[in-house]
Short mmCIF file of C-alpha atoms in Angstrom, two decimals:
data_model
loop_
_atom_site.label_atom_id
_atom_site.label_comp_id
_atom_site.label_asym_id
_atom_site.label_seq_id
_atom_site.Cartn_x
_atom_site.Cartn_y
_atom_site.Cartn_z
CA MET A 15 97.81 78.86 79.52
CA ALA A 16 97.27 81.84 81.33
CA ASP A 17 95.89 84.91 78.76
CA SER A 18 99.80 86.83 77.82
CA ARG A 19 97.20 89.55 78.62
CA TYR A 20 96.27 89.30 82.26
CA LEU A 21 99.71 90.84 84.41
CA ASP A 22 99.91 89.13 87.33
CA GLU A 23 99.26 91.15 90.37
CA ASP A 24 103.20 92.09 91.32
CA GLU A 25 103.40 93.25 87.85
CA LEU A 26 100.45 95.44 88.36
CA ILE A 27 101.29 96.87 91.30
CA THR A 28 104.62 98.18 89.84
CA ARG A 29 102.54 99.58 86.43
CA ARG A 30 100.47 101.22 88.95
CA ALA A 31 102.87 103.25 90.51
CA LEU A 32 104.70 103.77 87.61
CA ARG A 33 102.28 105.17 85.98
CA SER A 34 101.55 107.50 89.60
CA LEU A 35 104.99 108.58 89.49
CA ARG A 36 105.03 109.62 85.56
CA LYS A 37 101.87 111.56 86.06
CA ALA A 38 103.11 113.38 89.05
CA ALA A 39 106.82 114.34 88.15
CA PRO A 40 105.84 117.37 86.45
CA ILE A 41 103.80 118.72 89.49
CA ALA A 42 106.50 117.18 92.28
CA VAL A 43 109.12 118.67 90.34
CA LEU A 44 107.33 122.30 89.86
CA VAL A 45 106.85 121.60 94.35
CA ALA A 46 110.96 120.81 94.87
CA ILE A 47 111.09 123.97 92.61
CA ALA A 48 109.21 125.61 94.60
CA ALA A 49 110.78 124.53 97.91
CA GLY A 50 114.02 124.36 96.90
CA LEU A 51 113.58 128.52 96.46
CA ALA A 52 111.63 129.30 98.67
CA ALA A 53 114.84 127.73 101.50
CA PHE A 54 117.26 129.91 99.34
CA LEU A 55 115.22 132.79 100.08
CA THR A 56 113.98 132.49 103.72
CA GLN A 57 117.98 131.22 104.76
CA THR A 58 120.70 133.16 106.32
CA VAL A 59 124.03 133.60 105.38
CA SER A 60 125.85 131.78 108.52
CA ASP A 61 129.70 132.71 110.04
CA PRO A 62 132.60 130.98 108.47
CA THR A 63 133.31 127.72 110.53
CA TYR A 64 137.10 126.18 110.94
CA SER A 65 137.85 122.02 111.19
CA SER A 66 140.99 120.42 112.03
CA LYS A 67 141.54 116.41 112.36
CA ALA A 68 143.80 114.39 113.91
CA SER A 69 143.86 110.25 113.17
CA VAL A 70 144.55 107.86 116.34
CA GLU A 71 144.72 102.95 115.27
CA LEU A 72 142.60 101.05 117.51
CA THR A 73 145.59 97.99 118.18
CA ASP A 74 143.65 96.63 120.85
CA GLU A 75 143.42 92.31 119.14
CA ALA A 76 139.70 93.02 118.09
CA ALA A 77 140.10 95.96 116.07
CA ALA A 78 143.27 95.06 114.58
CA GLY A 79 141.47 91.97 112.91
CA ILE A 80 139.61 93.37 110.45
CA GLY A 81 142.17 92.29 108.19
CA ALA A 82 140.91 88.59 108.36
CA SER A 83 137.45 87.09 107.22
CA ARG A 84 137.61 85.38 110.24
CA THR A 85 137.06 88.36 112.61
CA ARG A 86 135.93 91.31 110.79
CA ASN A 87 132.93 91.83 112.27
CA ASP A 88 133.90 91.32 115.41
CA ALA A 89 136.19 94.08 114.38
CA LEU A 90 134.09 96.67 112.86
CA GLN A 91 131.94 95.81 115.69
CA GLU A 92 134.96 97.04 117.98
CA ILE A 93 134.91 100.39 115.96
CA ALA A 94 131.62 101.22 115.42
CA ALA A 95 131.49 100.87 119.21
CA GLN A 96 134.69 103.65 119.76
CA LEU A 97 132.80 105.41 116.42
CA LEU A 98 129.80 106.06 118.76
CA ARG A 99 131.58 107.14 122.14
CA LEU A 100 132.79 110.14 120.09
CA GLU A 101 129.18 111.16 119.63
CA SER A 102 128.74 110.51 122.95
CA ALA A 103 126.92 113.85 125.20
CA GLU A 104 129.66 112.75 127.63
CA PHE A 105 132.70 112.37 125.51
CA GLU A 106 131.66 116.22 123.95
CA VAL A 107 131.25 117.81 127.75
CA ALA A 108 134.67 116.16 129.09
CA VAL A 109 136.81 117.21 126.00
CA ALA A 110 134.77 120.25 126.42
CA GLU A 111 136.13 120.72 130.20
CA ARG A 112 139.40 119.92 128.77
CA MET A 113 139.52 122.80 126.21
CA GLY A 114 138.66 125.64 128.94
CA ASP A 115 136.95 129.00 127.52
CA GLN A 116 137.51 128.40 124.35
CA GLY A 117 135.09 125.42 124.79
CA ASP A 118 132.40 127.74 123.98
CA ASP A 119 133.91 127.83 120.37
CA LEU A 120 133.02 124.53 119.80
CA ILE A 121 130.45 123.72 117.69
CA ARG A 122 130.57 119.65 117.30
CA PHE A 123 133.73 116.66 116.52
CA PHE A 124 133.13 113.63 114.95
CA GLY A 125 134.97 110.58 114.01
CA THR A 126 134.77 108.73 110.46
CA ASN A 127 136.60 105.84 109.49
CA SER A 128 137.27 102.88 106.72
CA GLU A 129 136.46 99.88 107.03
CA GLU A 130 140.08 98.42 105.42
CA THR A 131 141.57 100.18 108.16
CA PRO A 132 141.41 100.17 112.51
CA VAL A 133 142.13 103.66 112.05
CA ILE A 134 139.80 106.41 113.13
CA VAL A 135 139.93 110.67 111.82
CA ILE A 136 138.64 112.46 114.24
CA THR A 137 137.21 115.71 113.06
CA ALA A 138 136.58 119.34 114.95
CA GLU A 139 134.92 122.57 113.34
CA ALA A 140 134.91 124.92 115.29
CA THR A 141 134.14 128.63 114.76
CA ASN A 142 137.90 130.03 115.06
CA ALA A 143 141.13 127.86 113.61
CA GLN A 144 142.47 128.28 117.21
CA ALA A 145 139.34 126.07 118.49
CA ALA A 146 139.18 123.80 115.73
CA GLN A 147 142.84 122.55 116.28
CA LEU A 148 142.11 122.45 120.04
CA GLY A 149 139.55 120.46 119.93
CA VAL A 150 140.62 117.86 118.06
CA ASP A 151 144.05 117.28 120.14
CA ALA A 152 142.05 117.64 124.04
CA ALA A 153 138.95 114.73 121.88
CA VAL A 154 142.10 112.85 120.96
CA ASP A 155 143.69 112.79 124.07
CA GLU A 156 140.03 112.20 125.44
CA PHE A 157 140.17 109.46 123.94
CA VAL A 158 143.13 107.91 125.07
CA ALA A 159 142.42 108.71 128.04
CA GLN A 160 138.97 107.05 128.35
CA ARG A 161 140.74 104.27 126.44
CA VAL A 162 143.53 103.90 129.57
CA VAL A 163 140.74 103.99 132.46
CA GLU A 164 138.73 100.80 130.34
CA SER A 165 141.42 99.47 129.29
CA ASN A 166 142.87 99.19 133.34
CA GLU A 167 139.68 98.76 134.83
CA ASN A 168 139.35 95.34 132.37
CA LEU A 169 142.49 94.67 133.72
CA SER A 170 141.79 95.61 137.33
CA ARG A 171 139.14 92.94 136.89
CA GLU A 172 141.16 89.95 135.96
CA LEU A 173 143.92 90.69 138.60
CA THR A 174 141.17 90.13 141.12
CA PRO A 175 140.92 86.41 140.33
CA LEU A 176 144.19 85.70 139.98
CA ARG A 177 145.58 86.79 143.16
CA GLU A 178 142.15 84.94 144.89
CA GLN A 179 143.63 81.92 143.33
CA ARG A 180 147.13 82.65 144.12
CA ASP A 181 146.26 83.21 147.56
CA GLN A 182 144.51 79.98 148.35
CA VAL A 183 147.73 77.70 145.99
CA LEU A 184 149.35 79.75 148.76
CA ALA A 185 147.35 78.18 151.04
CA ASP A 186 147.59 75.00 149.63
CA ILE A 187 151.29 74.72 149.58
CA ASP A 188 151.43 75.69 153.14
CA ALA A 189 149.14 72.91 153.91
CA LEU A 190 150.94 70.13 151.26
CA ARG A 191 154.61 70.41 153.49
CA ALA A 192 153.52 70.62 156.99
CA GLN A 193 151.38 67.17 155.71
CA LEU A 194 154.93 66.18 154.11
CA ASP A 195 156.81 67.44 157.71
CA GLU A 196 154.33 65.74 159.16
CA ALA A 197 154.62 62.87 157.27
CA ARG A 198 158.23 61.93 157.33
CA ALA A 199 158.59 63.14 161.45
CA ASN A 200 155.60 59.67 161.79
CA GLY A 201 157.52 57.51 160.21
CA ALA A 202 155.66 57.07 156.23
CA THR A 203 157.48 55.33 153.79
CA GLN A 204 158.41 56.54 150.89
CA ASP A 205 155.80 56.06 148.05
CA GLU A 206 153.84 58.28 150.30
CA ILE A 207 156.48 61.18 151.08
CA SER A 208 157.05 60.97 147.29
CA ILE A 209 153.44 61.25 146.44
CA LEU A 210 152.94 64.40 149.10
CA GLU A 211 156.42 66.00 146.92
CA ASN A 212 154.91 65.99 143.96
CA ARG A 213 151.55 67.33 144.86
CA THR A 214 153.45 69.96 146.26
CA GLY A 215 155.64 71.01 143.32
CA GLN A 216 152.23 70.29 141.01
CA ALA A 217 150.83 73.56 143.53
CA LEU A 218 154.66 75.59 143.08
CA ASP A 219 154.29 75.58 139.12
CA ARG A 220 150.81 76.93 139.73
CA LEU A 221 151.50 79.58 141.66
CA GLY A 222 154.68 80.77 139.12
CA ASP A 223 152.26 80.17 136.06
CA TYR A 224 149.75 83.12 138.81
CA ASP A 225 152.59 85.45 139.19
CA LYS A 226 153.42 85.47 136.17
CA ALA A 227 149.75 86.89 134.96
CA ILE A 228 149.78 89.55 137.91
CA GLN A 229 153.07 90.71 137.09
CA GLU A 230 151.63 90.73 133.10
CA ARG A 231 148.94 92.11 134.20
CA GLU A 232 150.25 95.03 136.54
CA PHE A 233 153.09 95.48 134.04
CA LEU A 234 150.34 96.36 131.49
CA ILE A 235 148.63 98.11 134.14
CA ALA A 236 151.63 100.38 135.02
CA SER A 237 152.84 101.58 131.21
CA SER A 238 149.28 100.89 128.82
CA ALA A 239 148.40 102.81 126.42
CA GLY A 240 144.52 101.92 126.28
CA GLU A 241 145.63 99.64 123.11
CA VAL A 242 145.31 102.99 120.48
CA ARG A 243 148.19 104.57 118.96
CA VAL A 244 148.25 108.50 118.02
CA ILE A 245 149.05 108.49 114.50
CA ASN A 246 148.68 112.08 113.64
CA ARG A 247 147.65 114.78 115.65
CA ALA A 248 145.60 118.40 115.25
CA THR A 249 146.34 118.95 111.36
CA PRO A 250 146.65 122.67 110.37
CA ALA A 251 142.86 124.55 110.27
CA VAL A 252 140.94 125.21 108.16
CA GLU A 253 137.69 126.89 106.69
CA SER A 254 135.13 125.19 105.97
CA ALA A 255 133.76 125.52 103.32
CA GLN A 256 130.20 127.01 103.60
CA SER A 257 127.53 126.19 100.57
CA SER A 258 124.65 128.39 100.23
CA ILE A 259 122.92 126.21 96.64
CA MET A 260 123.47 122.78 99.04
CA ARG A 261 120.76 123.06 102.00
CA PRO A 262 117.98 124.04 99.28
CA VAL A 263 118.95 121.37 97.03
CA GLN A 264 118.52 118.67 100.50
CA ILE A 265 115.12 120.44 100.84
CA ALA A 266 114.05 120.44 96.96
CA VAL A 267 115.26 116.97 96.04
CA LEU A 268 112.98 115.39 100.09
CA ALA A 269 110.58 117.82 98.73
CA LEU A 270 110.39 116.19 95.44
CA VAL A 271 110.19 112.46 96.75
CA LEU A 272 107.52 113.33 99.76
CA THR A 273 105.30 114.65 96.94
CA LEU A 274 106.63 111.36 93.96
CA ILE A 275 105.84 108.92 97.54
CA ALA A 276 101.99 111.01 97.69
CA ALA A 277 101.36 110.65 94.48
CA VAL A 278 101.29 106.93 94.62
CA VAL A 279 100.04 106.69 98.02
CA ILE A 280 96.74 108.71 96.96
CA SER A 281 96.13 106.78 93.62
CA ARG A 282 96.69 103.21 95.77
CA VAL A 283 94.11 104.98 98.56
CA ARG A 284 91.12 106.78 95.68
CA GLY A 285 91.50 102.94 93.21
CA LYS A 286 90.53 104.82 90.21
CA LEU A 287 90.57 103.02 87.23
CA ASN A 288 94.10 103.83 84.97
CA LEU A 289 95.04 101.22 83.57
CA LEU A 290 93.42 98.82 81.19
CA ASP A 291 95.59 95.39 82.65
CA ASP A 292 93.49 97.61 85.92
CA VAL A 293 90.23 96.65 84.07
CA ARG A 294 90.80 93.31 83.09
CA ALA A 295 91.84 92.63 86.89
CA VAL A 296 88.57 93.65 88.06
CA ALA A 297 86.30 92.33 85.01
CA GLY A 298 88.00 88.95 84.66
CA PRO A 299 88.65 86.58 81.53
CA ASP A 300 84.50 86.38 81.37
CA VAL A 301 84.67 90.67 79.96
CA PRO A 302 85.97 90.91 77.39
CA ILE A 303 87.57 94.82 77.01
CA LEU A 304 85.43 95.66 73.31
CA ALA A 305 87.42 98.83 72.05
CA THR A 306 88.68 101.59 74.77
CA ILE A 307 88.05 105.73 73.34
CA PRO A 308 91.32 107.80 73.51
CA LYS A 309 90.50 111.32 75.49
CA PHE A 310 89.08 113.37 73.50
CA ARG A 311 90.36 117.16 72.00
CA LYS A 312 89.24 119.88 74.13
CA LYS A 313 87.37 120.80 70.32
CA PHE A 314 84.85 117.42 70.46
CA SER A 315 84.44 117.45 74.16
CA ASP A 316 81.59 119.76 75.02
CA GLY A 317 77.48 118.86 73.40
CA SER A 318 77.01 118.79 69.69
CA ALA A 319 81.16 118.15 69.41
CA ALA A 320 81.17 114.82 71.14
CA LEU A 321 79.63 113.47 67.66
CA VAL A 322 83.08 112.65 66.14
CA VAL A 323 82.29 109.73 64.02
CA GLY A 324 81.90 110.70 60.27
CA ARG A 325 84.14 114.37 61.72
CA ARG A 326 87.25 114.30 59.10
CA ASN A 327 89.31 116.13 61.65
CA ALA A 328 88.41 113.94 64.79
CA ARG A 329 89.98 110.85 62.42
CA ARG A 330 91.65 109.35 65.72
CA GLU A 331 88.24 109.68 68.14
CA ALA A 332 85.96 108.35 65.52
CA GLU A 333 87.94 105.28 64.45
CA ALA A 334 87.97 104.08 68.09
CA PHE A 335 84.59 103.90 67.97
CA ARG A 336 84.46 102.01 65.07
CA TYR A 337 86.45 99.27 66.22
CA MET A 338 83.23 99.48 68.67
CA ARG A 339 81.11 99.11 66.17
CA THR A 340 83.09 95.92 64.75
CA ALA A 341 83.76 94.90 68.13
CA ILE A 342 79.89 94.34 69.34
CA GLU A 343 78.58 92.99 65.50
CA VAL A 344 81.51 90.04 66.64
CA ALA A 345 80.14 89.72 69.86
CA THR A 346 76.52 89.48 68.36
CA GLU A 347 77.43 87.69 65.42
CA GLY A 348 75.84 90.41 63.25
CA GLN A 349 72.45 89.88 64.60
CA THR A 350 69.56 91.70 63.58
CA PRO A 351 67.56 93.34 65.16
CA LEU A 352 69.76 94.49 67.46
CA VAL A 353 69.08 96.11 71.09
CA VAL A 354 72.09 97.37 73.02
CA ALA A 355 72.16 99.49 75.63
CA PHE A 356 74.85 101.14 76.66
CA THR A 357 75.01 101.96 81.17
CA SER A 358 78.45 103.06 83.20
CA ALA A 359 78.33 102.48 87.06
CA ASN A 360 78.66 106.47 88.05
CA PRO A 361 77.28 109.27 85.50
CA ASN A 362 79.85 111.58 83.24
CA GLU A 363 81.57 108.61 82.53
CA GLY A 364 81.24 109.14 78.59
CA LYS A 365 77.42 106.84 78.13
CA SER A 366 75.33 108.89 76.21
CA VAL A 367 78.27 109.45 73.61
CA THR A 368 79.62 106.46 73.69
CA ALA A 369 75.84 104.95 73.03
CA GLY A 370 75.34 108.25 70.54
CA ASN A 371 78.81 107.14 68.71
CA TYR A 372 78.10 103.86 67.83
CA ALA A 373 74.64 105.23 66.68
CA LEU A 374 76.07 107.08 64.21
CA ALA A 375 78.45 104.36 63.52
CA MET A 376 75.86 102.12 62.55
CA ALA A 377 73.22 104.22 60.12
CA ARG A 378 76.77 105.41 58.37
CA SER A 379 77.46 101.28 57.78
CA GLY A 380 74.25 101.42 56.22
CA ARG A 381 71.78 99.89 59.51
CA SER A 382 68.13 102.01 60.71
CA THR A 383 69.64 103.05 63.80
CA VAL A 384 66.74 104.93 66.54
CA VAL A 385 67.86 105.83 69.70
CA LEU A 386 66.03 105.81 73.10
CA ASP A 387 66.98 107.51 75.81
CA GLY A 388 66.08 105.33 78.57
CA ASP A 389 67.32 107.83 81.38
CA LEU A 390 63.57 109.40 82.54
CA LEU A 391 65.18 111.68 85.31
CA ASN A 392 67.97 113.24 83.76
CA SER A 393 68.03 112.85 79.74
CA THR A 394 71.02 113.78 77.55
CA VAL A 395 70.70 113.34 74.16
CA SER A 396 68.24 115.58 72.25
CA GLU A 397 71.26 117.71 74.14
CA LEU A 398 74.01 115.67 72.28
CA PHE A 399 72.38 115.48 68.81
CA ASP A 400 71.31 119.44 68.87
CA ALA A 401 67.07 117.24 68.92
CA GLU A 402 64.01 120.07 69.35
CA GLY A 403 61.76 118.31 71.97
CA GLN A 404 61.33 116.13 74.48
CA ASN A 405 61.79 112.94 75.99
CA ALA A 406 59.18 110.25 73.91
CA PHE A 407 60.56 106.85 75.69
CA ALA A 408 57.69 106.95 78.72
CA ALA A 409 54.89 107.89 75.34
CA VAL A 410 55.53 105.39 73.48
CA MET A 411 55.84 102.65 76.53
CA HIS A 412 53.06 104.05 77.64
CA GLY A 413 50.45 103.96 74.35
CA ASN A 414 50.51 107.60 73.98
CA VAL A 415 52.45 107.61 70.98
CA ASP A 416 53.14 104.96 68.24
CA PRO A 417 56.75 105.02 66.75
CA THR A 418 56.42 102.98 63.95
CA THR A 419 53.59 106.53 62.59
CA GLU A 420 55.35 109.23 64.32
CA GLN A 421 57.16 112.28 62.79
CA TRP A 422 60.87 111.55 64.89
CA PHE A 423 63.51 114.08 64.81
CA GLU A 424 66.61 112.46 61.85
CA TYR A 425 70.30 112.87 62.95
CA PRO A 426 71.67 113.36 58.98
CA THR A 427 74.56 110.97 57.33
CA SER A 428 76.26 110.14 54.91
CA GLY A 429 73.72 106.41 55.29
CA GLU A 430 71.16 105.79 57.21
CA PRO A 431 69.55 109.13 59.31
CA VAL A 432 69.48 108.23 63.34
CA THR A 433 66.35 108.49 64.00
CA LEU A 434 65.80 109.72 67.68
CA LEU A 435 62.90 109.35 69.94
CA VAL A 436 62.00 113.48 70.50
CA SER A 437 59.39 114.89 69.71
CA PRO A 438 57.86 117.75 70.95
CA LYS A 439 54.61 115.89 71.52
CA ALA A 440 55.99 114.45 74.34
CA LYS A 441 56.50 114.84 77.80
CA ASN A 442 58.33 113.10 80.40
CA SER A 443 56.50 112.88 82.87
CA ALA A 444 57.13 109.37 83.79
CA SER A 445 58.55 108.70 86.99
CA ARG A 446 62.01 105.49 87.75
CA TYR A 447 58.84 103.11 89.44
CA GLU A 448 56.80 102.70 86.14
CA LEU A 449 58.93 100.96 84.22
CA ALA A 450 58.53 97.23 84.02
CA SER A 451 60.07 94.74 82.16
CA SER A 452 57.03 93.67 80.36
CA HIS A 453 56.62 97.65 79.49
CA VAL A 454 60.53 97.81 78.19
CA ASN A 455 60.23 94.77 75.99
CA ALA A 456 56.95 96.00 74.94
CA VAL A 457 58.58 99.19 73.81
CA TYR A 458 62.21 97.19 72.57
CA GLY A 459 59.73 95.01 70.35
CA LYS A 460 57.40 98.21 68.56
CA LEU A 461 61.15 99.84 67.87
CA GLU A 462 62.54 96.65 66.22
CA THR A 463 59.46 96.22 63.64
CA SER A 464 60.76 99.61 61.95
CA TRP A 465 64.42 99.59 62.52
CA ASN A 466 67.90 97.40 62.77
CA THR A 467 69.04 98.87 65.80
CA VAL A 468 68.03 99.81 69.24
CA VAL A 469 70.39 102.02 70.96
CA VAL A 470 69.25 102.22 74.70
CA ASP A 471 71.05 105.21 76.60
CA CYS A 472 70.27 104.12 79.97
CA PRO A 473 70.94 105.34 83.66
CA PRO A 474 73.77 104.69 85.67
CA ALA A 475 73.27 101.51 86.97
CA LEU A 476 74.14 102.31 90.86
CA ALA A 477 72.05 105.20 90.54
CA VAL A 478 69.66 104.53 89.41
CA SER A 479 67.98 100.31 89.03
CA ASP A 480 65.44 101.67 86.28
CA ALA A 481 70.01 100.72 84.00
CA LEU A 482 69.27 96.84 84.98
CA VAL A 483 65.16 96.66 84.38
CA LEU A 484 66.46 98.58 80.30
CA ALA A 485 69.71 96.95 80.16
CA LYS A 486 67.93 92.86 80.77
CA GLU A 487 65.88 93.36 77.72
CA ALA A 488 68.32 94.55 75.74
CA ASP A 489 70.08 91.47 73.10
CA VAL A 490 73.61 92.67 74.51
CA ALA A 491 74.63 95.74 77.28
CA ILE A 492 78.02 98.10 76.74
CA LEU A 493 79.66 98.78 80.26
CA VAL A 494 81.10 102.33 80.05
CA VAL A 495 83.75 103.19 81.94
CA ARG A 496 85.52 106.17 82.68
CA MET A 497 89.87 106.12 83.07
CA GLY A 498 90.81 107.87 85.94
CA LYS A 499 87.21 108.29 87.26
CA THR A 500 85.66 104.92 87.95
CA SER A 501 87.25 103.20 90.62
CA ARG A 502 87.61 98.97 90.81
CA ARG A 503 85.01 98.89 93.80
CA GLU A 504 82.94 100.59 91.59
CA LEU A 505 83.67 98.42 88.78
CA ASP A 506 83.05 95.87 90.53
CA ASN A 507 79.98 96.81 92.40
CA ALA A 508 78.42 96.98 88.46
CA LEU A 509 79.18 93.74 87.75
CA ILE A 510 78.11 92.39 90.08
CA GLN A 511 74.17 94.49 89.94
CA CYS A 512 74.06 93.36 85.87
CA GLU A 513 74.80 89.98 86.60
CA GLN A 514 72.06 89.33 89.62
CA ALA A 515 69.89 91.04 87.24
CA GLY A 516 70.53 88.86 84.39
CA VAL A 517 72.08 91.21 82.68
CA ARG A 518 73.77 90.36 79.36
CA LEU A 519 77.25 91.87 78.92
CA ALA A 520 78.91 92.11 75.74
CA GLY A 521 82.18 93.58 77.10
CA ILE A 522 83.28 96.59 78.56
CA VAL A 523 84.43 99.97 76.37
CA THR A 524 86.90 102.68 78.24
CA THR A 525 86.34 105.97 77.68
CA HIS A 526 89.20 109.14 78.37
CA SER A 527 92.03 106.17 77.90
CA THR A 528 94.92 108.71 78.45
CA GLU A 529 97.39 105.47 77.37
CA LYS A 530 99.69 105.63 74.39
CA ALA A 531 100.36 101.94 74.65
CA GLU A 532 96.60 101.32 75.45
CA SER A 533 95.21 102.34 72.15
CA TYR A 534 91.95 100.98 71.18
CA TYR A 535 93.97 98.86 68.50
CA GLY A 536 93.34 95.36 68.38
CA TYR A 537 91.03 95.43 71.12
CA GLY A 538 88.17 95.66 68.91
CA TYR A 539 88.46 91.79 67.92
CA SER A 540 88.94 89.69 71.53
CA TYR A 541 85.42 89.04 72.16
CA GLY A 542 85.39 85.64 73.99
CA GLY A 543 89.02 85.80 74.26
CA GLY A 544 89.53 84.90 70.31
CA GLY A 545 92.53 86.55 70.26
CA GLU A 546 93.93 89.23 68.89
#
């Protein structure tokens, strides 16, 4: 049975798009307002225009079939063809010629149709009322004239083969009559004469049919109205309403739509993780989300203020780290001593803050806790805890300092203090190549003799190889993902690196979450797919 926490690809794409639209909506609205306002302020006042209308009805067999389901499509195609005729450049030129000098005052004309009837309404717009009325009448006359010419051409094309066939029948009749006269003169039998007489009679009947068809078409040519009936000539011209706001509104709507589309496209191209379902889709069912840390309020975002565990005015943020502590306890089955390594794909994803708050949560629960800054090139733990001194990791690793006897910096809590491997005597001169699994394992072993929990703040996994060495030798590792910053590709690469290095990854902790529906509640106990 599929895990209900995982959305299929279509649902995930929809959620990504909706989130992008929701996030971009305020900016899109501002862009739309600015575009509309700019269009309104820069538009010029146009002269008034006048419009007049006339209506015609198509009476040919095809258009008249609009009311029958069998012939409706043919009727609609015929009507659409006539509307295209009205909009063609050739038709416009012909109408302008009919109007003479007033053709210059014509702005445009067009046809509209209701799909329920074969009636076409022709509208002409001009700079004055007289030109509008003259223009629509000229358009009607030209439309009828072109239909007449078209109809006559069709009839003429039909007449040519009919006349040729009639001439052939006349020749056949002359030949049959000659044969009949010859048969009688030569004393042919009555049966032979009867056969010739019957053939002659049939030829005369065909001749009558051809004559009738030809006469009908000649009559239609003489009396043709182009299979179109004029219902109304030009109506009195009226001044067209000029809306100074319509065009700016149209531009604003267009700007809004384009901005929202751009937001969705940019979000997709950047590939940033913004939804827990995105993280789940990349991590798969074997790497759970242990906790979701909400985005900190501004007053907790910098320096030691980010150590929110224990702060009364940071209950929302602190509660997320307490859930994370519980999740890790469940994942490790309460193992003591325990070495927990925190890493991330890239710098500035909240890894050090997460490690520091986890250490505080463990210390406040009564477990002796030490924090080891594993980033030899960019140590941040001292600054985070406002501790004086240098990172002593290298000194401990080289045996220059005994971690069990040295007086380390202690950060007080309501439970056990958090010990930091920071000392004024230490010199942080190590390079990445000095980290070896045996050295790291030895350091962990020394620390486990004095503390229940060892928290290791590792470098980013994709930036420094030290992270994989530190994480591999730990009991469990936690991968920190910053929502809105870490991309799907970066998370995937970090997971691959951890897997190839043999890191025991307990799960993922997401930081900077802004989704109200995806709070940290309910995720702390989901390790191993055991349900929520």
